[in-house]
Coordinates of N, CA, C and O in Angstrom, one line a residue:
M1 N -27.0 21.5 20.1 CA -26.1 20.4 20.4 C -26.1 19.2 18.6 O -27.2 19.3 18.2
S2 N -24.9 18.9 18.0 CA -25.4 18.1 16.8 C -24.5 16.8 17.4 O -23.6 16.6 18.4
T3 N -24.6 15.9 16.4 CA -24.2 14.3 16.7 C -23.6 14.0 15.6 O -23.7 14.5 14.3
V4 N -22.2 13.8 15.4 CA -21.8 13.6 14.7 C -21.5 11.8 14.6 O -21.2 11.2 15.3
L5 N -21.8 11.3 13.4 CA -21.7 9.8 13.1 C -20.6 9.2 12.4 O -20.2 10.0 11.2
A6 N -19.8 8.3 12.5 CA -19.0 8.1 11.8 C -19.0 6.8 11.1 O -19.6 5.8 11.5
I7 N -18.9 7.0 10.1 CA -19.5 5.7 8.8 C -18.1 5.2 8.4 O -17.4 5.6 7.6
Q8 N -18.0 3.9 9.0 CA -17.0 3.2 8.3 C -17.2 2.2 6.9 O -18.3 1.9 6.6
K9 N -16.2 2.7 6.1 CA -16.4 2.5 4.6 C -16.1 0.6 4.6 O -15.5 0.3 5.5
E10 N -17.0 0.1 3.6 CA -17.0 -1.2 3.7 C -15.5 -1.7 2.9 O -15.5 -1.2 2.1
R11 N -14.7 -2.1 3.4 CA -13.2 -2.6 2.5 C -13.3 -4.2 2.3 O -13.3 -4.9 2.9
V12 N -12.7 -4.1 1.0 CA -13.1 -5.6 0.4 C -11.2 -5.8 0.0 O -10.7 -5.0 -0.3
E13 N -11.1 -7.3 0.1 CA -9.6 -7.2 0.0 C -9.3 -7.9 -1.2 O -10.4 -8.8 -1.6
K14 N -8.5 -7.4 -2.0 CA -8.2 -7.5 -3.0 C -6.7 -8.3 -3.1 O -5.9 -7.3 -3.0
R15 N -6.7 -9.6 -3.0 CA -5.4 -10.1 -2.7 C -4.7 -10.4 -3.9 O -4.7 -10.7 -5.0
Y16 N -3.3 -10.6 -4.1 CA -2.4 -10.8 -5.3 C -1.4 -11.4 -4.8 O -0.4 -11.0 -3.8
S17 N -1.2 -12.5 -5.0 CA 0.4 -13.2 -5.0 C 1.4 -13.0 -6.0 O 1.1 -13.5 -7.4
A18 N 2.5 -12.4 -5.5 CA 3.3 -12.2 -6.3 C 4.0 -13.7 -6.9 O 4.1 -14.4 -6.6
H19 N 4.4 -13.4 -8.6 CA 5.3 -14.5 -9.1 C 6.7 -13.6 -9.4 O 6.8 -12.8 -9.2
I20 N 7.7 -15.0 -9.3 CA 8.9 -14.3 -9.7 C 9.4 -14.3 -11.3 O 9.0 -15.3 -11.6
D21 N 9.6 -13.3 -11.4 CA 10.2 -13.1 -12.9 C 11.2 -13.6 -13.6 O 12.3 -14.1 -12.1
P22 N 11.6 -14.1 -14.8 CA 12.8 -14.8 -14.9 C 14.1 -13.9 -14.6 O 15.0 -14.6 -14.2
D23 N 14.2 -12.7 -14.1 CA 15.1 -12.1 -13.8 C 15.2 -12.0 -12.5 O 16.2 -11.5 -11.7
G24 N 14.7 -12.8 -11.4 CA 14.6 -13.3 -10.2 C 13.7 -12.0 -9.2 O 14.5 -12.1 -7.9
I25 N 13.1 -11.1 -9.6 CA 12.6 -10.2 -9.1 C 11.0 -10.1 -9.2 O 10.4 -10.9 -10.2
Q26 N 10.3 -10.3 -7.9 CA 8.8 -9.9 -7.7 C 7.9 -8.8 -7.9 O 8.6 -7.8 -7.4
R27 N 7.7 -8.8 -9.2 CA 7.1 -7.1 -9.6 C 5.5 -7.2 -9.3 O 4.7 -8.0 -9.6
V28 N 5.3 -6.1 -8.2 CA 3.7 -5.7 -8.2 C 3.0 -4.8 -8.7 O 3.6 -3.5 -8.3
N29 N 2.0 -4.5 -9.7 CA 1.4 -3.1 -10.1 C 0.1 -2.7 -8.9 O -0.4 -3.7 -8.5
I30 N 0.0 -1.5 -8.4 CA -0.9 -1.4 -7.6 C -1.2 -0.1 -8.0 O -0.6 1.1 -8.4
K31 N -2.5 0.0 -8.1 CA -3.4 1.4 -8.4 C -3.6 1.9 -6.8 O -4.2 0.9 -6.1
A32 N -3.3 3.4 -6.9 CA -3.7 3.9 -5.8 C -4.7 5.2 -5.9 O -4.3 5.9 -6.8
G33 N -6.1 5.2 -5.5 CA -6.8 5.9 -5.7 C -7.4 6.7 -4.8 O -6.9 6.7 -3.5
S34 N -8.9 7.0 -5.0 CA -9.5 7.7 -3.9 C -9.5 6.6 -2.3 O -10.9 6.0 -2.6
Y35 N -8.7 6.8 -1.6 CA -8.9 6.0 -0.3 C -8.7 4.3 -0.7 O -9.5 3.9 0.0
Y36 N -8.1 4.1 -1.7 CA -7.5 2.7 -1.6 C -6.2 2.5 -2.4 O -5.8 3.2 -3.4
F37 N -5.8 1.0 -2.0 CA -4.8 0.4 -2.7 C -5.7 -0.9 -3.7 O -6.4 -1.6 -2.9
D38 N -5.0 -1.1 -4.8 CA -5.8 -2.3 -5.3 C -4.4 -3.0 -6.0 O -4.0 -2.3 -7.2
P39 N -3.9 -4.2 -6.0 CA -4.5 -4.8 -5.0 C -4.2 -4.2 -3.2 O -3.0 -3.3 -3.3
N40 N -4.9 -4.7 -2.3 CA -4.3 -4.4 -0.7 C -4.1 -5.4 0.2 O -3.9 -5.1 1.1
Y41 N -3.7 -6.5 -0.7 CA -3.0 -7.6 0.4 C -2.1 -8.5 -0.9 O -2.7 -9.1 -1.6
I42 N -0.9 -8.7 -0.4 CA 0.1 -8.5 -1.3 C 1.1 -9.9 -0.7 O 1.4 -9.6 0.3
V43 N 1.4 -10.8 -1.5 CA 2.1 -11.8 -0.8 C 2.8 -12.1 -2.0 O 2.8 -12.3 -3.0
V44 N 4.3 -12.1 -1.0 CA 5.6 -12.2 -1.6 C 6.2 -13.3 -1.0 O 6.2 -13.4 0.1
K45 N 7.5 -13.7 -1.6 CA 8.5 -15.0 -1.1 C 9.9 -14.0 -0.3 O 10.2 -12.9 -0.8
V46 N 9.9 -14.5 0.6 CA 11.2 -14.1 1.3 C 12.7 -14.0 0.9 O 12.4 -15.4 0.0
N47 N 13.6 -13.3 1.1 CA 14.8 -13.4 0.3 C 14.5 -13.2 -1.4 O 15.3 -13.7 -1.6
T48 N 13.6 -12.6 -1.6 CA 13.7 -12.4 -3.1 C 13.4 -10.7 -3.5 O 12.3 -10.3 -2.8
P49 N 14.0 -10.4 -4.1 CA 13.6 -8.9 -4.4 C 12.2 -8.7 -4.7 O 11.9 -9.2 -5.7
V50 N 11.9 -7.6 -4.4 CA 10.2 -7.1 -5.0 C 10.3 -5.3 -5.4 O 11.3 -4.7 -4.7
E51 N 9.9 -5.4 -6.5 CA 9.4 -4.1 -6.9 C 7.9 -3.5 -7.1 O 7.3 -4.4 -7.8
L52 N 7.7 -2.9 -6.9 CA 6.2 -2.3 -6.4 C 5.9 -1.1 -7.6 O 7.0 -0.4 -7.4
N53 N 5.4 -1.0 -8.6 CA 4.7 0.2 -9.3 C 3.8 0.3 -9.2 O 2.8 -0.3 -9.3
I54 N 3.4 1.7 -8.1 CA 2.3 2.2 -7.9 C 2.1 3.4 -8.8 O 2.6 4.4 -9.0
V55 N 0.7 3.4 -9.0 CA 0.2 4.5 -10.1 C -0.9 5.3 -9.0 O -1.9 4.4 -8.9
K56 N -1.0 6.5 -9.6 CA -2.0 7.2 -8.8 C -3.3 7.4 -9.8 O -2.7 7.7 -10.7
E57 N -4.6 7.5 -9.3 CA -5.6 7.5 -10.4 C -5.4 8.6 -10.4 O -4.5 9.8 -9.8
S58 N -6.1 9.7 -11.7 CA -6.2 11.2 -11.9 C -7.1 11.7 -10.6 O -7.7 10.9 -10.4
G59 N -6.5 12.9 -10.5 CA -7.5 13.9 -9.9 C -6.6 14.9 -8.9 O -4.8 14.5 -8.9
I60 N -6.8 15.6 -8.1 CA -6.0 16.3 -7.3 C -5.5 16.0 -6.1 O -4.6 16.7 -5.2
I61 N -6.2 14.7 -5.4 CA -5.8 14.5 -3.8 C -4.4 13.8 -3.7 O -4.5 12.8 -4.7
P62 N -3.3 14.2 -3.3 CA -2.1 13.6 -3.2 C -2.1 12.5 -2.2 O -2.9 12.3 -1.4
H63 N -1.5 11.4 -2.9 CA -1.3 10.0 -2.0 C 0.1 9.8 -1.9 O 1.1 10.0 -2.7
N64 N 0.6 9.3 -0.5 CA 1.9 8.6 -0.6 C 1.8 6.9 0.1 O 0.5 6.5 -0.2
F65 N 2.8 6.4 0.2 CA 3.3 4.9 0.5 C 4.0 5.0 1.4 O 5.0 4.9 1.4
V66 N 3.2 4.2 2.1 CA 4.6 4.2 4.0 C 4.4 2.7 4.3 O 3.6 2.0 4.4
L67 N 5.6 2.2 4.5 CA 5.8 0.8 5.1 C 7.1 0.4 5.5 O 8.1 1.4 5.3
E68 N 7.2 -0.1 6.5 CA 8.0 -0.5 7.4 C 8.4 -1.5 7.7 O 7.5 -2.4 7.9
I69 N 9.6 -2.1 7.1 CA 9.6 -3.5 6.6 C 11.4 -3.4 7.1 O 12.3 -2.9 6.4
N70 N 11.7 -4.9 7.5 CA 13.6 -4.9 7.5 C 13.8 -3.8 8.6 O 15.1 -3.7 8.0
G71 N 12.9 -3.3 9.2 CA 14.0 -2.4 10.2 C 13.7 -0.9 9.3 O 14.6 0.1 9.7
T72 N 13.8 -0.8 8.1 CA 13.7 0.7 7.6 C 12.3 0.9 6.9 O 11.7 0.4 6.7
H73 N 12.3 2.3 7.0 CA 10.7 3.0 7.2 C 10.9 3.7 5.5 O 12.2 4.5 5.1
I74 N 10.1 3.0 4.6 CA 9.9 3.7 3.0 C 8.5 4.7 3.3 O 7.6 4.2 4.0
K75 N 8.7 5.7 2.7 CA 8.0 6.7 2.4 C 7.7 7.3 1.2 O 9.0 8.2 0.8
E76 N 7.0 7.2 0.3 CA 7.2 7.7 -0.9 C 5.9 8.8 -1.6 O 4.8 7.9 -1.1
E77 N 6.2 9.5 -2.1 CA 5.2 10.0 -3.0 C 4.3 9.4 -3.8 O 5.4 8.8 -5.0
I78 N 3.1 9.5 -4.1 CA 2.7 8.7 -5.4 C 2.5 9.4 -6.6 O 1.7 10.5 -6.3
K79 N 3.0 9.3 -7.9 CA 2.7 10.0 -8.8 C 2.1 9.4 -9.8 O 1.8 8.0 -10.2
K80 N 1.0 10.2 -11.1 CA 0.7 9.6 -11.9 C 1.1 8.3 -12.6 O 0.8 8.0 -13.5
E81 N 2.2 9.2 -13.0 CA 3.5 8.3 -14.3 C 4.0 7.2 -13.3 O 4.6 6.1 -14.0
G82 N 3.8 6.8 -12.1 CA 4.0 5.7 -11.5 C 5.0 5.8 -10.5 O 6.0 6.7 -10.9
T83 N 5.5 5.3 -9.5 CA 6.3 5.4 -8.5 C 7.2 3.8 -8.2 O 6.2 3.2 -7.7
K84 N 8.3 3.8 -8.5 CA 8.9 2.5 -8.0 C 9.5 2.5 -6.6 O 10.0 3.0 -6.4
I85 N 9.4 1.4 -6.1 CA 9.7 1.0 -4.7 C 10.1 -0.2 -4.3 O 9.6 -1.4 -4.9
S86 N 11.6 -0.6 -4.3 CA 12.3 -1.9 -4.2 C 12.7 -2.2 -2.9 O 13.0 -1.3 -2.1
F87 N 12.4 -3.5 -2.7 CA 13.3 -3.6 -1.2 C 13.2 -5.1 -1.3 O 12.9 -6.2 -2.1
M88 N 14.0 -6.0 -0.4 CA 14.2 -7.3 -0.2 C 13.8 -7.6 1.2 O 14.1 -7.3 2.0
P89 N 12.9 -8.7 1.0 CA 12.3 -9.0 2.1 C 12.7 -10.0 3.0 O 13.2 -11.2 2.4
M90 N 13.4 -9.6 4.1 CA 14.2 -10.8 4.8 C 13.6 -11.2 5.8 O 14.4 -12.1 6.5
Q91 N 12.5 -11.3 6.2 CA 11.6 -11.8 7.6 C 10.6 -12.1 7.3 O 9.6 -11.5 6.5
I92 N 9.7 -13.1 7.7 CA 8.5 -13.7 7.3 C 7.4 -13.2 8.3 O 8.0 -12.5 9.4
G93 N 6.3 -12.5 8.1 CA 5.9 -11.9 8.8 C 4.6 -11.2 7.7 O 4.4 -11.2 6.6
K94 N 3.4 -10.0 8.3 CA 2.8 -9.3 8.0 C 3.2 -8.1 8.3 O 3.3 -7.5 9.0
F95 N 2.8 -7.1 7.3 CA 3.7 -5.8 6.9 C 2.5 -4.8 6.5 O 2.5 -4.8 5.5
E96 N 2.0 -4.2 7.3 CA 0.8 -2.9 7.1 C 1.7 -1.7 5.8 O 2.7 -1.2 6.3
F97 N 1.0 -1.7 5.0 CA 1.4 -0.3 4.1 C 0.1 0.8 4.1 O -0.7 0.2 4.3
Y98 N 0.7 1.7 4.2 CA -0.7 2.7 4.2 C -0.2 4.6 3.5 O 1.2 4.8 3.2
C99 N -1.3 5.1 3.4 CA -1.4 6.4 2.8 C -1.3 7.3 4.3 O -2.8 7.4 4.9
D100 N -0.5 8.1 4.4 CA -0.6 8.9 5.6 C -0.8 10.1 5.5 O -0.9 11.1 6.5
K101 N -1.7 10.3 4.5 CA -1.9 11.8 4.2 C -3.3 12.4 4.8 O -4.4 11.3 5.0
K102 N -3.3 13.6 5.1 CA -4.6 13.8 5.8 C -4.9 15.4 5.6 O -4.4 16.1 6.0
L103 N -6.2 15.8 5.6 CA -6.5 16.9 5.6 C -7.3 17.7 6.7 O -7.5 16.6 7.6
P104 N -7.3 18.9 6.8 CA -7.1 19.3 8.5 C -9.0 19.2 8.4 O -9.7 19.2 7.5
F105 N -9.5 18.4 9.8 CA -10.4 18.3 10.5 C -11.5 17.3 9.4 O -12.6 17.0 9.5
L106 N -10.4 16.6 8.6 CA -11.3 15.2 8.3 C -10.2 14.0 8.6 O -9.0 14.0 9.1
P107 N -10.7 12.7 8.2 CA -10.2 11.6 8.7 C -8.8 11.1 7.9 O -8.9 11.8 6.5
S108 N -7.8 10.8 8.6 CA -6.8 10.4 7.7 C -7.1 9.3 6.5 O -8.2 8.8 6.6
H109 N -6.3 9.2 5.4 CA -6.6 8.4 4.4 C -6.4 7.3 4.6 O -7.3 6.1 4.2
R110 N -5.3 6.7 5.8 CA -5.4 5.5 6.0 C -6.6 5.2 6.7 O -7.3 3.8 6.9
D111 N -7.8 6.0 7.8 CA -8.2 5.9 8.3 C -10.1 5.6 7.3 O -10.8 5.0 7.8
E112 N -9.5 6.2 6.4 CA -10.9 5.9 5.0 C -10.8 5.1 4.4 O -11.4 4.7 3.4
G113 N -9.6 3.6 4.8 CA -9.4 2.7 4.4 C -8.1 2.6 2.8 O -8.0 1.6 2.6
M114 N -7.6 3.7 2.8 CA -6.4 3.4 2.5 C -5.3 2.7 3.1 O -4.2 3.5 3.1
W115 N -5.4 1.3 2.7 CA -4.0 0.8 3.7 C -4.1 -0.6 3.3 O -5.1 -1.1 2.7
G116 N -2.7 -1.6 3.3 CA -2.8 -2.7 3.2 C -1.9 -3.7 3.7 O -1.6 -3.0 4.6
I117 N -1.9 -4.8 3.5 CA -1.0 -5.7 4.0 C 0.3 -6.4 2.8 O -0.5 -6.7 2.1
I118 N 1.6 -6.4 3.2 CA 2.4 -7.3 2.8 C 2.6 -8.6 3.4 O 3.1 -8.3 4.5
E119 N 2.3 -9.6 2.7 CA 2.7 -10.5 3.9 C 3.8 -11.5 3.6 O 3.9 -11.8 2.0
V120 N 4.8 -11.8 4.0 CA 5.6 -12.4 3.3 C 6.1 -13.8 3.8 O 6.0 -14.4 5.0
V121 N 6.0 -14.4 2.7 CA 6.2 -16.3 3.2 C 7.5 -16.9 2.7 O 8.1 -16.1 2.2
K122 N 7.6 -18.2 3.4 CA 8.7 -18.9 3.0 C 8.7 -19.4 1.5 O 7.6 -19.5 0.8

């Protein structure tokens, strides 16, 4: 008989408040790696376009970016050279993003801590 111990990794919040560039777009650079997003808490303004540039760290483990916002489901593979995701946040609130990849018999990347929050403010 064996006992399985689940160890929750300590998750550190890395917060970033987006600024509006001269062209009116809020741009955020995100690094995706071994079960993390950096930053993992992003604050953006409502009704102002957002452009996320997500870059995958080197390695063979695949990652993606999943977000449901404004009734739209976004799901994109993350590439080493970068993946751009654009959207217009149209309602105030907190929206979770995550990686939904999972290897057989192992916890999902989301369960391992690869998730974050986009907070849309006035």
